[in-house]
JSON list of C-alpha atoms in Angstrom, two decimals:
[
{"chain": "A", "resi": 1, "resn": "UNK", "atom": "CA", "xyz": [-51.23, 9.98, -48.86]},
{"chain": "A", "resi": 2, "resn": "UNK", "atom": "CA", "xyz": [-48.00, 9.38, -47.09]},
{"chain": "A", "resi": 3, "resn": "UNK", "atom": "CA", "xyz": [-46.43, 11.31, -44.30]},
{"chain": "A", "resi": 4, "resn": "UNK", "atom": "CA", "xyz": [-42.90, 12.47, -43.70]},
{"chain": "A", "resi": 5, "resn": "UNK", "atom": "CA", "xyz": [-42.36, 13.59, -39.95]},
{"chain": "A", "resi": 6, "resn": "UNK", "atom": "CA", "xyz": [-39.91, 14.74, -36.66]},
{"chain": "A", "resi": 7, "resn": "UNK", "atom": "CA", "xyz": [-41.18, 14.60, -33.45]},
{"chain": "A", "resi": 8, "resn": "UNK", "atom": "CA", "xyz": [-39.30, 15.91, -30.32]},
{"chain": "A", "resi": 9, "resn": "UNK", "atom": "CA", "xyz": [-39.94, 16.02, -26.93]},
{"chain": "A", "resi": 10, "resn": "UNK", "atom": "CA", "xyz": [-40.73, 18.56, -24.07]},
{"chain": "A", "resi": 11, "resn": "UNK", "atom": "CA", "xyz": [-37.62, 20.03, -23.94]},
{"chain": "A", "resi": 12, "resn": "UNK", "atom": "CA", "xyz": [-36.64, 19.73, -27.87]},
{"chain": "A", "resi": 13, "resn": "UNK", "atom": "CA", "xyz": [-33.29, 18.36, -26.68]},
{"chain": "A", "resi": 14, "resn": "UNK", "atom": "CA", "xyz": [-34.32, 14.87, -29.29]},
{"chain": "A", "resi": 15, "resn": "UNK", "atom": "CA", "xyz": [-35.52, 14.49, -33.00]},
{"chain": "A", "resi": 16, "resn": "UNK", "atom": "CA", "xyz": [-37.41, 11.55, -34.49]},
{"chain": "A", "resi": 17, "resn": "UNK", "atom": "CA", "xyz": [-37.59, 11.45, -37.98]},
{"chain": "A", "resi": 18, "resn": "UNK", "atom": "CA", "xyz": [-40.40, 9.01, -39.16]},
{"chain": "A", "resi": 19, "resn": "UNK", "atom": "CA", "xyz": [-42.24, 7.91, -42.68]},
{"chain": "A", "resi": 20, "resn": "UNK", "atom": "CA", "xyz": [-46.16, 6.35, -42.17]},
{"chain": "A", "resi": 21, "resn": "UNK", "atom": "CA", "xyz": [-49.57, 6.59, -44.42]},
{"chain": "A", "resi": 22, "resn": "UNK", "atom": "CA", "xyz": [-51.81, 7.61, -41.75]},
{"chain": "A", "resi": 23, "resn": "UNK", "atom": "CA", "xyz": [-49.96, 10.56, -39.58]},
{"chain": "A", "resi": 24, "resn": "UNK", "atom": "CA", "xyz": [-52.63, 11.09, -37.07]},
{"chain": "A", "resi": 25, "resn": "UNK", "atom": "CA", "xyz": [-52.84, 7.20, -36.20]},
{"chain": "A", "resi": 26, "resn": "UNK", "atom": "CA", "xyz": [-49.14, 7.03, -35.92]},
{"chain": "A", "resi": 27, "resn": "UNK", "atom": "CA", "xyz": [-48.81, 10.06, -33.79]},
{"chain": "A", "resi": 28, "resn": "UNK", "atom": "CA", "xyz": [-51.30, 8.99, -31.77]},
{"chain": "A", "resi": 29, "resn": "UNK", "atom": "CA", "xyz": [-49.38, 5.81, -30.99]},
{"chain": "A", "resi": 30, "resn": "UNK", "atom": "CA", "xyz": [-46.26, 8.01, -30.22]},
{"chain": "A", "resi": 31, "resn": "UNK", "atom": "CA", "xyz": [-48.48, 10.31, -27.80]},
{"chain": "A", "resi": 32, "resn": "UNK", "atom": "CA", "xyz": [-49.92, 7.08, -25.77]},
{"chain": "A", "resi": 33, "resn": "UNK", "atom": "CA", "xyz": [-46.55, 4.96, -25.79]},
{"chain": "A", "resi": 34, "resn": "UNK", "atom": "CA", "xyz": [-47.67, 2.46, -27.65]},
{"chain": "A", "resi": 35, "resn": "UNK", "atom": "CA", "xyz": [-44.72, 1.18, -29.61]},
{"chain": "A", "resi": 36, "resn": "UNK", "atom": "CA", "xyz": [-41.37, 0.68, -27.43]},
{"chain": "A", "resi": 37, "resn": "UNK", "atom": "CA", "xyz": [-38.59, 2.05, -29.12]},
{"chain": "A", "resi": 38, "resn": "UNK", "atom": "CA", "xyz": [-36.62, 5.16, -29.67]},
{"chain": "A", "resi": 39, "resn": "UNK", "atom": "CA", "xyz": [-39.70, 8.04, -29.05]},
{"chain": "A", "resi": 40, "resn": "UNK", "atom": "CA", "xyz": [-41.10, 5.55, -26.14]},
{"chain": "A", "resi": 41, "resn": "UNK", "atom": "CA", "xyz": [-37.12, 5.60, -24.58]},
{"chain": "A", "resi": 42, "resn": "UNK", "atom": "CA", "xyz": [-36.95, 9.49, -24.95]},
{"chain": "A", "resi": 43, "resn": "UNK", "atom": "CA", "xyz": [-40.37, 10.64, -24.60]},
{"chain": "A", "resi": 44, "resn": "UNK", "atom": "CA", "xyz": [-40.72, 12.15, -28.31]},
{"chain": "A", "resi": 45, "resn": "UNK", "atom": "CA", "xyz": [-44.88, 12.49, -28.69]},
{"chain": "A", "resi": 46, "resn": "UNK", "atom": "CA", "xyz": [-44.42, 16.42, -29.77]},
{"chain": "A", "resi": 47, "resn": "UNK", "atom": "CA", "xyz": [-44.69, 16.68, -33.83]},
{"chain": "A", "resi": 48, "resn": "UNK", "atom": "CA", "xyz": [-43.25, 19.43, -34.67]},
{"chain": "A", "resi": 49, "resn": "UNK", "atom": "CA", "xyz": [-42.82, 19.07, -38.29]},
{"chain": "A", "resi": 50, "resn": "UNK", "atom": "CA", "xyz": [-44.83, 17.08, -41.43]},
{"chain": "A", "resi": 51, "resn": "UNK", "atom": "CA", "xyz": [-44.75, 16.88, -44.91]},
{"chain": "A", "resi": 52, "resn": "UNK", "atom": "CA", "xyz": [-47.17, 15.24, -47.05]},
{"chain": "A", "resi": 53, "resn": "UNK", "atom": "CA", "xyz": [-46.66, 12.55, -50.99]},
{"chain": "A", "resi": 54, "resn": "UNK", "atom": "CA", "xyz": [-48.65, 11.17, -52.84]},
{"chain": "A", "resi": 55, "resn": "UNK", "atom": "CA", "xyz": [-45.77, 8.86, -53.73]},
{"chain": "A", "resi": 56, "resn": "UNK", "atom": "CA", "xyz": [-44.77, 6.05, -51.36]},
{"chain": "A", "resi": 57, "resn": "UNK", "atom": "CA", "xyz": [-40.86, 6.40, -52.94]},
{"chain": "A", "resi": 58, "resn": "UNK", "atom": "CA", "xyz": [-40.96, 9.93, -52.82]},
{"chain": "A", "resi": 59, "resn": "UNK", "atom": "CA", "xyz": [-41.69, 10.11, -48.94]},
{"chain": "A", "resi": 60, "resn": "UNK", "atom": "CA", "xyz": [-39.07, 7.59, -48.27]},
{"chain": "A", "resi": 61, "resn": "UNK", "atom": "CA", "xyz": [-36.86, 9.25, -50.01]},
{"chain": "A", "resi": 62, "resn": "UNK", "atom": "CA", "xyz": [-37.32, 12.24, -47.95]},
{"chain": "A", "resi": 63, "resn": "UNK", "atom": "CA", "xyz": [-37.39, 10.21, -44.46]},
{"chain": "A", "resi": 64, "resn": "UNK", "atom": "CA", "xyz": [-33.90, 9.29, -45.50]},
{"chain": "A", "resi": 65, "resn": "UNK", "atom": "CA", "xyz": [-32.73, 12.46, -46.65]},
{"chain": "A", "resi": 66, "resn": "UNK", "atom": "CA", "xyz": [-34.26, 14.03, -43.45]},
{"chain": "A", "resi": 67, "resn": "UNK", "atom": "CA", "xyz": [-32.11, 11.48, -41.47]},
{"chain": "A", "resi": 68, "resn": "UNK", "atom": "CA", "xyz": [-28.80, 12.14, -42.95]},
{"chain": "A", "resi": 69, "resn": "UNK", "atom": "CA", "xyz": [-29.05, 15.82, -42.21]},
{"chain": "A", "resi": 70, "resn": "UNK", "atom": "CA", "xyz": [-27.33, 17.64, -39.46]},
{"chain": "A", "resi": 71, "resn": "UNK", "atom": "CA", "xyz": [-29.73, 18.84, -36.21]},
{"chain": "A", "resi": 72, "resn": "UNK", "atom": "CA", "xyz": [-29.13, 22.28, -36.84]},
{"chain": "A", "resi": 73, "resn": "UNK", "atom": "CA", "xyz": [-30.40, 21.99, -40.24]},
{"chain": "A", "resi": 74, "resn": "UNK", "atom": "CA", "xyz": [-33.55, 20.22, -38.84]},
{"chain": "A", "resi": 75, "resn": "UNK", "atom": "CA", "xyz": [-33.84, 22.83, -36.48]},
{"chain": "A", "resi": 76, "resn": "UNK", "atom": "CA", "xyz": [-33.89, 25.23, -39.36]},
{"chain": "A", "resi": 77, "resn": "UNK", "atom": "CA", "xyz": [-36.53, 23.62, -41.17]},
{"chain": "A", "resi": 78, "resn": "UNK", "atom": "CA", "xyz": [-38.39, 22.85, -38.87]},
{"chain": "A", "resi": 79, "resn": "UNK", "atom": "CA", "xyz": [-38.13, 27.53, -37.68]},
{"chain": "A", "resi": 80, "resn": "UNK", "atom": "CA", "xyz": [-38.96, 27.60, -41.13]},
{"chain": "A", "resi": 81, "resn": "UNK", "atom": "CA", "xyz": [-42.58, 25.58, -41.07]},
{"chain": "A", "resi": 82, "resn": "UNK", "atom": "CA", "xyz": [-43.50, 26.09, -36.88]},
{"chain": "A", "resi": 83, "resn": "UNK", "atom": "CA", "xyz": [-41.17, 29.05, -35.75]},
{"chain": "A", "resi": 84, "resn": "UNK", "atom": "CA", "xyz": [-43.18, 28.61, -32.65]},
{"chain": "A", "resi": 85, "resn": "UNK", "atom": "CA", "xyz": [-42.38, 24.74, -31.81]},
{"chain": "A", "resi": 86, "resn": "UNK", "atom": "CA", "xyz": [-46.14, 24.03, -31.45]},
{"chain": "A", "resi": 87, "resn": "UNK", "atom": "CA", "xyz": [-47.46, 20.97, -31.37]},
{"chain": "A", "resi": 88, "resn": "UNK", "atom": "CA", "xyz": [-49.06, 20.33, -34.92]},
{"chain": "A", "resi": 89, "resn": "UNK", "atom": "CA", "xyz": [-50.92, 16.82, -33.82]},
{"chain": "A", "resi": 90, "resn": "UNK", "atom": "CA", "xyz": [-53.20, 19.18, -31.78]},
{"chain": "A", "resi": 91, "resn": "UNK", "atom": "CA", "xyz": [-54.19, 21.32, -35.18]},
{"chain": "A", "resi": 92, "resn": "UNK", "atom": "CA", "xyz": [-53.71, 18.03, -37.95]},
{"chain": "A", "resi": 93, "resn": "UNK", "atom": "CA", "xyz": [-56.90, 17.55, -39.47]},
{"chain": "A", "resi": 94, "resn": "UNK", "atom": "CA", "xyz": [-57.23, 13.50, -40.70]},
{"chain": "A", "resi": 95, "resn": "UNK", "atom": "CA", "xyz": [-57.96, 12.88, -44.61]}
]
């Protein structure tokens, strides 16, 4: 299973669009700071939005389609799938 995702932070001001094979190991990295880089920098530990492949190449696909698209189109999707902005991480359930 691979894992298409956007994480924000607190005050949804940030998007992080990301691509991994184990979502709630990767989140959990986010969450605890544990990789330096762009969601350590601005805080982004809050997924807000996931999509699951079976494919490798389809999921990258969609991490780069994701990426090209405007932030009020993300915002959109992600109304769409969590009009309430909650933290999925909190309800993911590991495969």
């Amino acid at each position: 299973m691979y894992f298409v995702y956007i994480l924000t932070n607190d005050r949804h001001t940030v998007y992080y669009t990301g691509f991994t094979n184990d979502l709630y190991r990767r989140v959990y990295e986010h969450k605890n700071k544990l990789i330096k880089g762009f969601t350590y920098k601005y805080n982004c530990s809050k997924l807000i939005y996931y999509e699951k492949f079976i494919s490798a190449v389809d999921a990258l696909h969609r991490e780069k389609q994701l990426k090209r698209y405007k932030r009020d189109w993300k915002k959109n999707l992600i109304n769409e799938k969590n009009p309430e902005w909650l933290d999925l991480f909190d309800t993911f359930e590991q495969e």
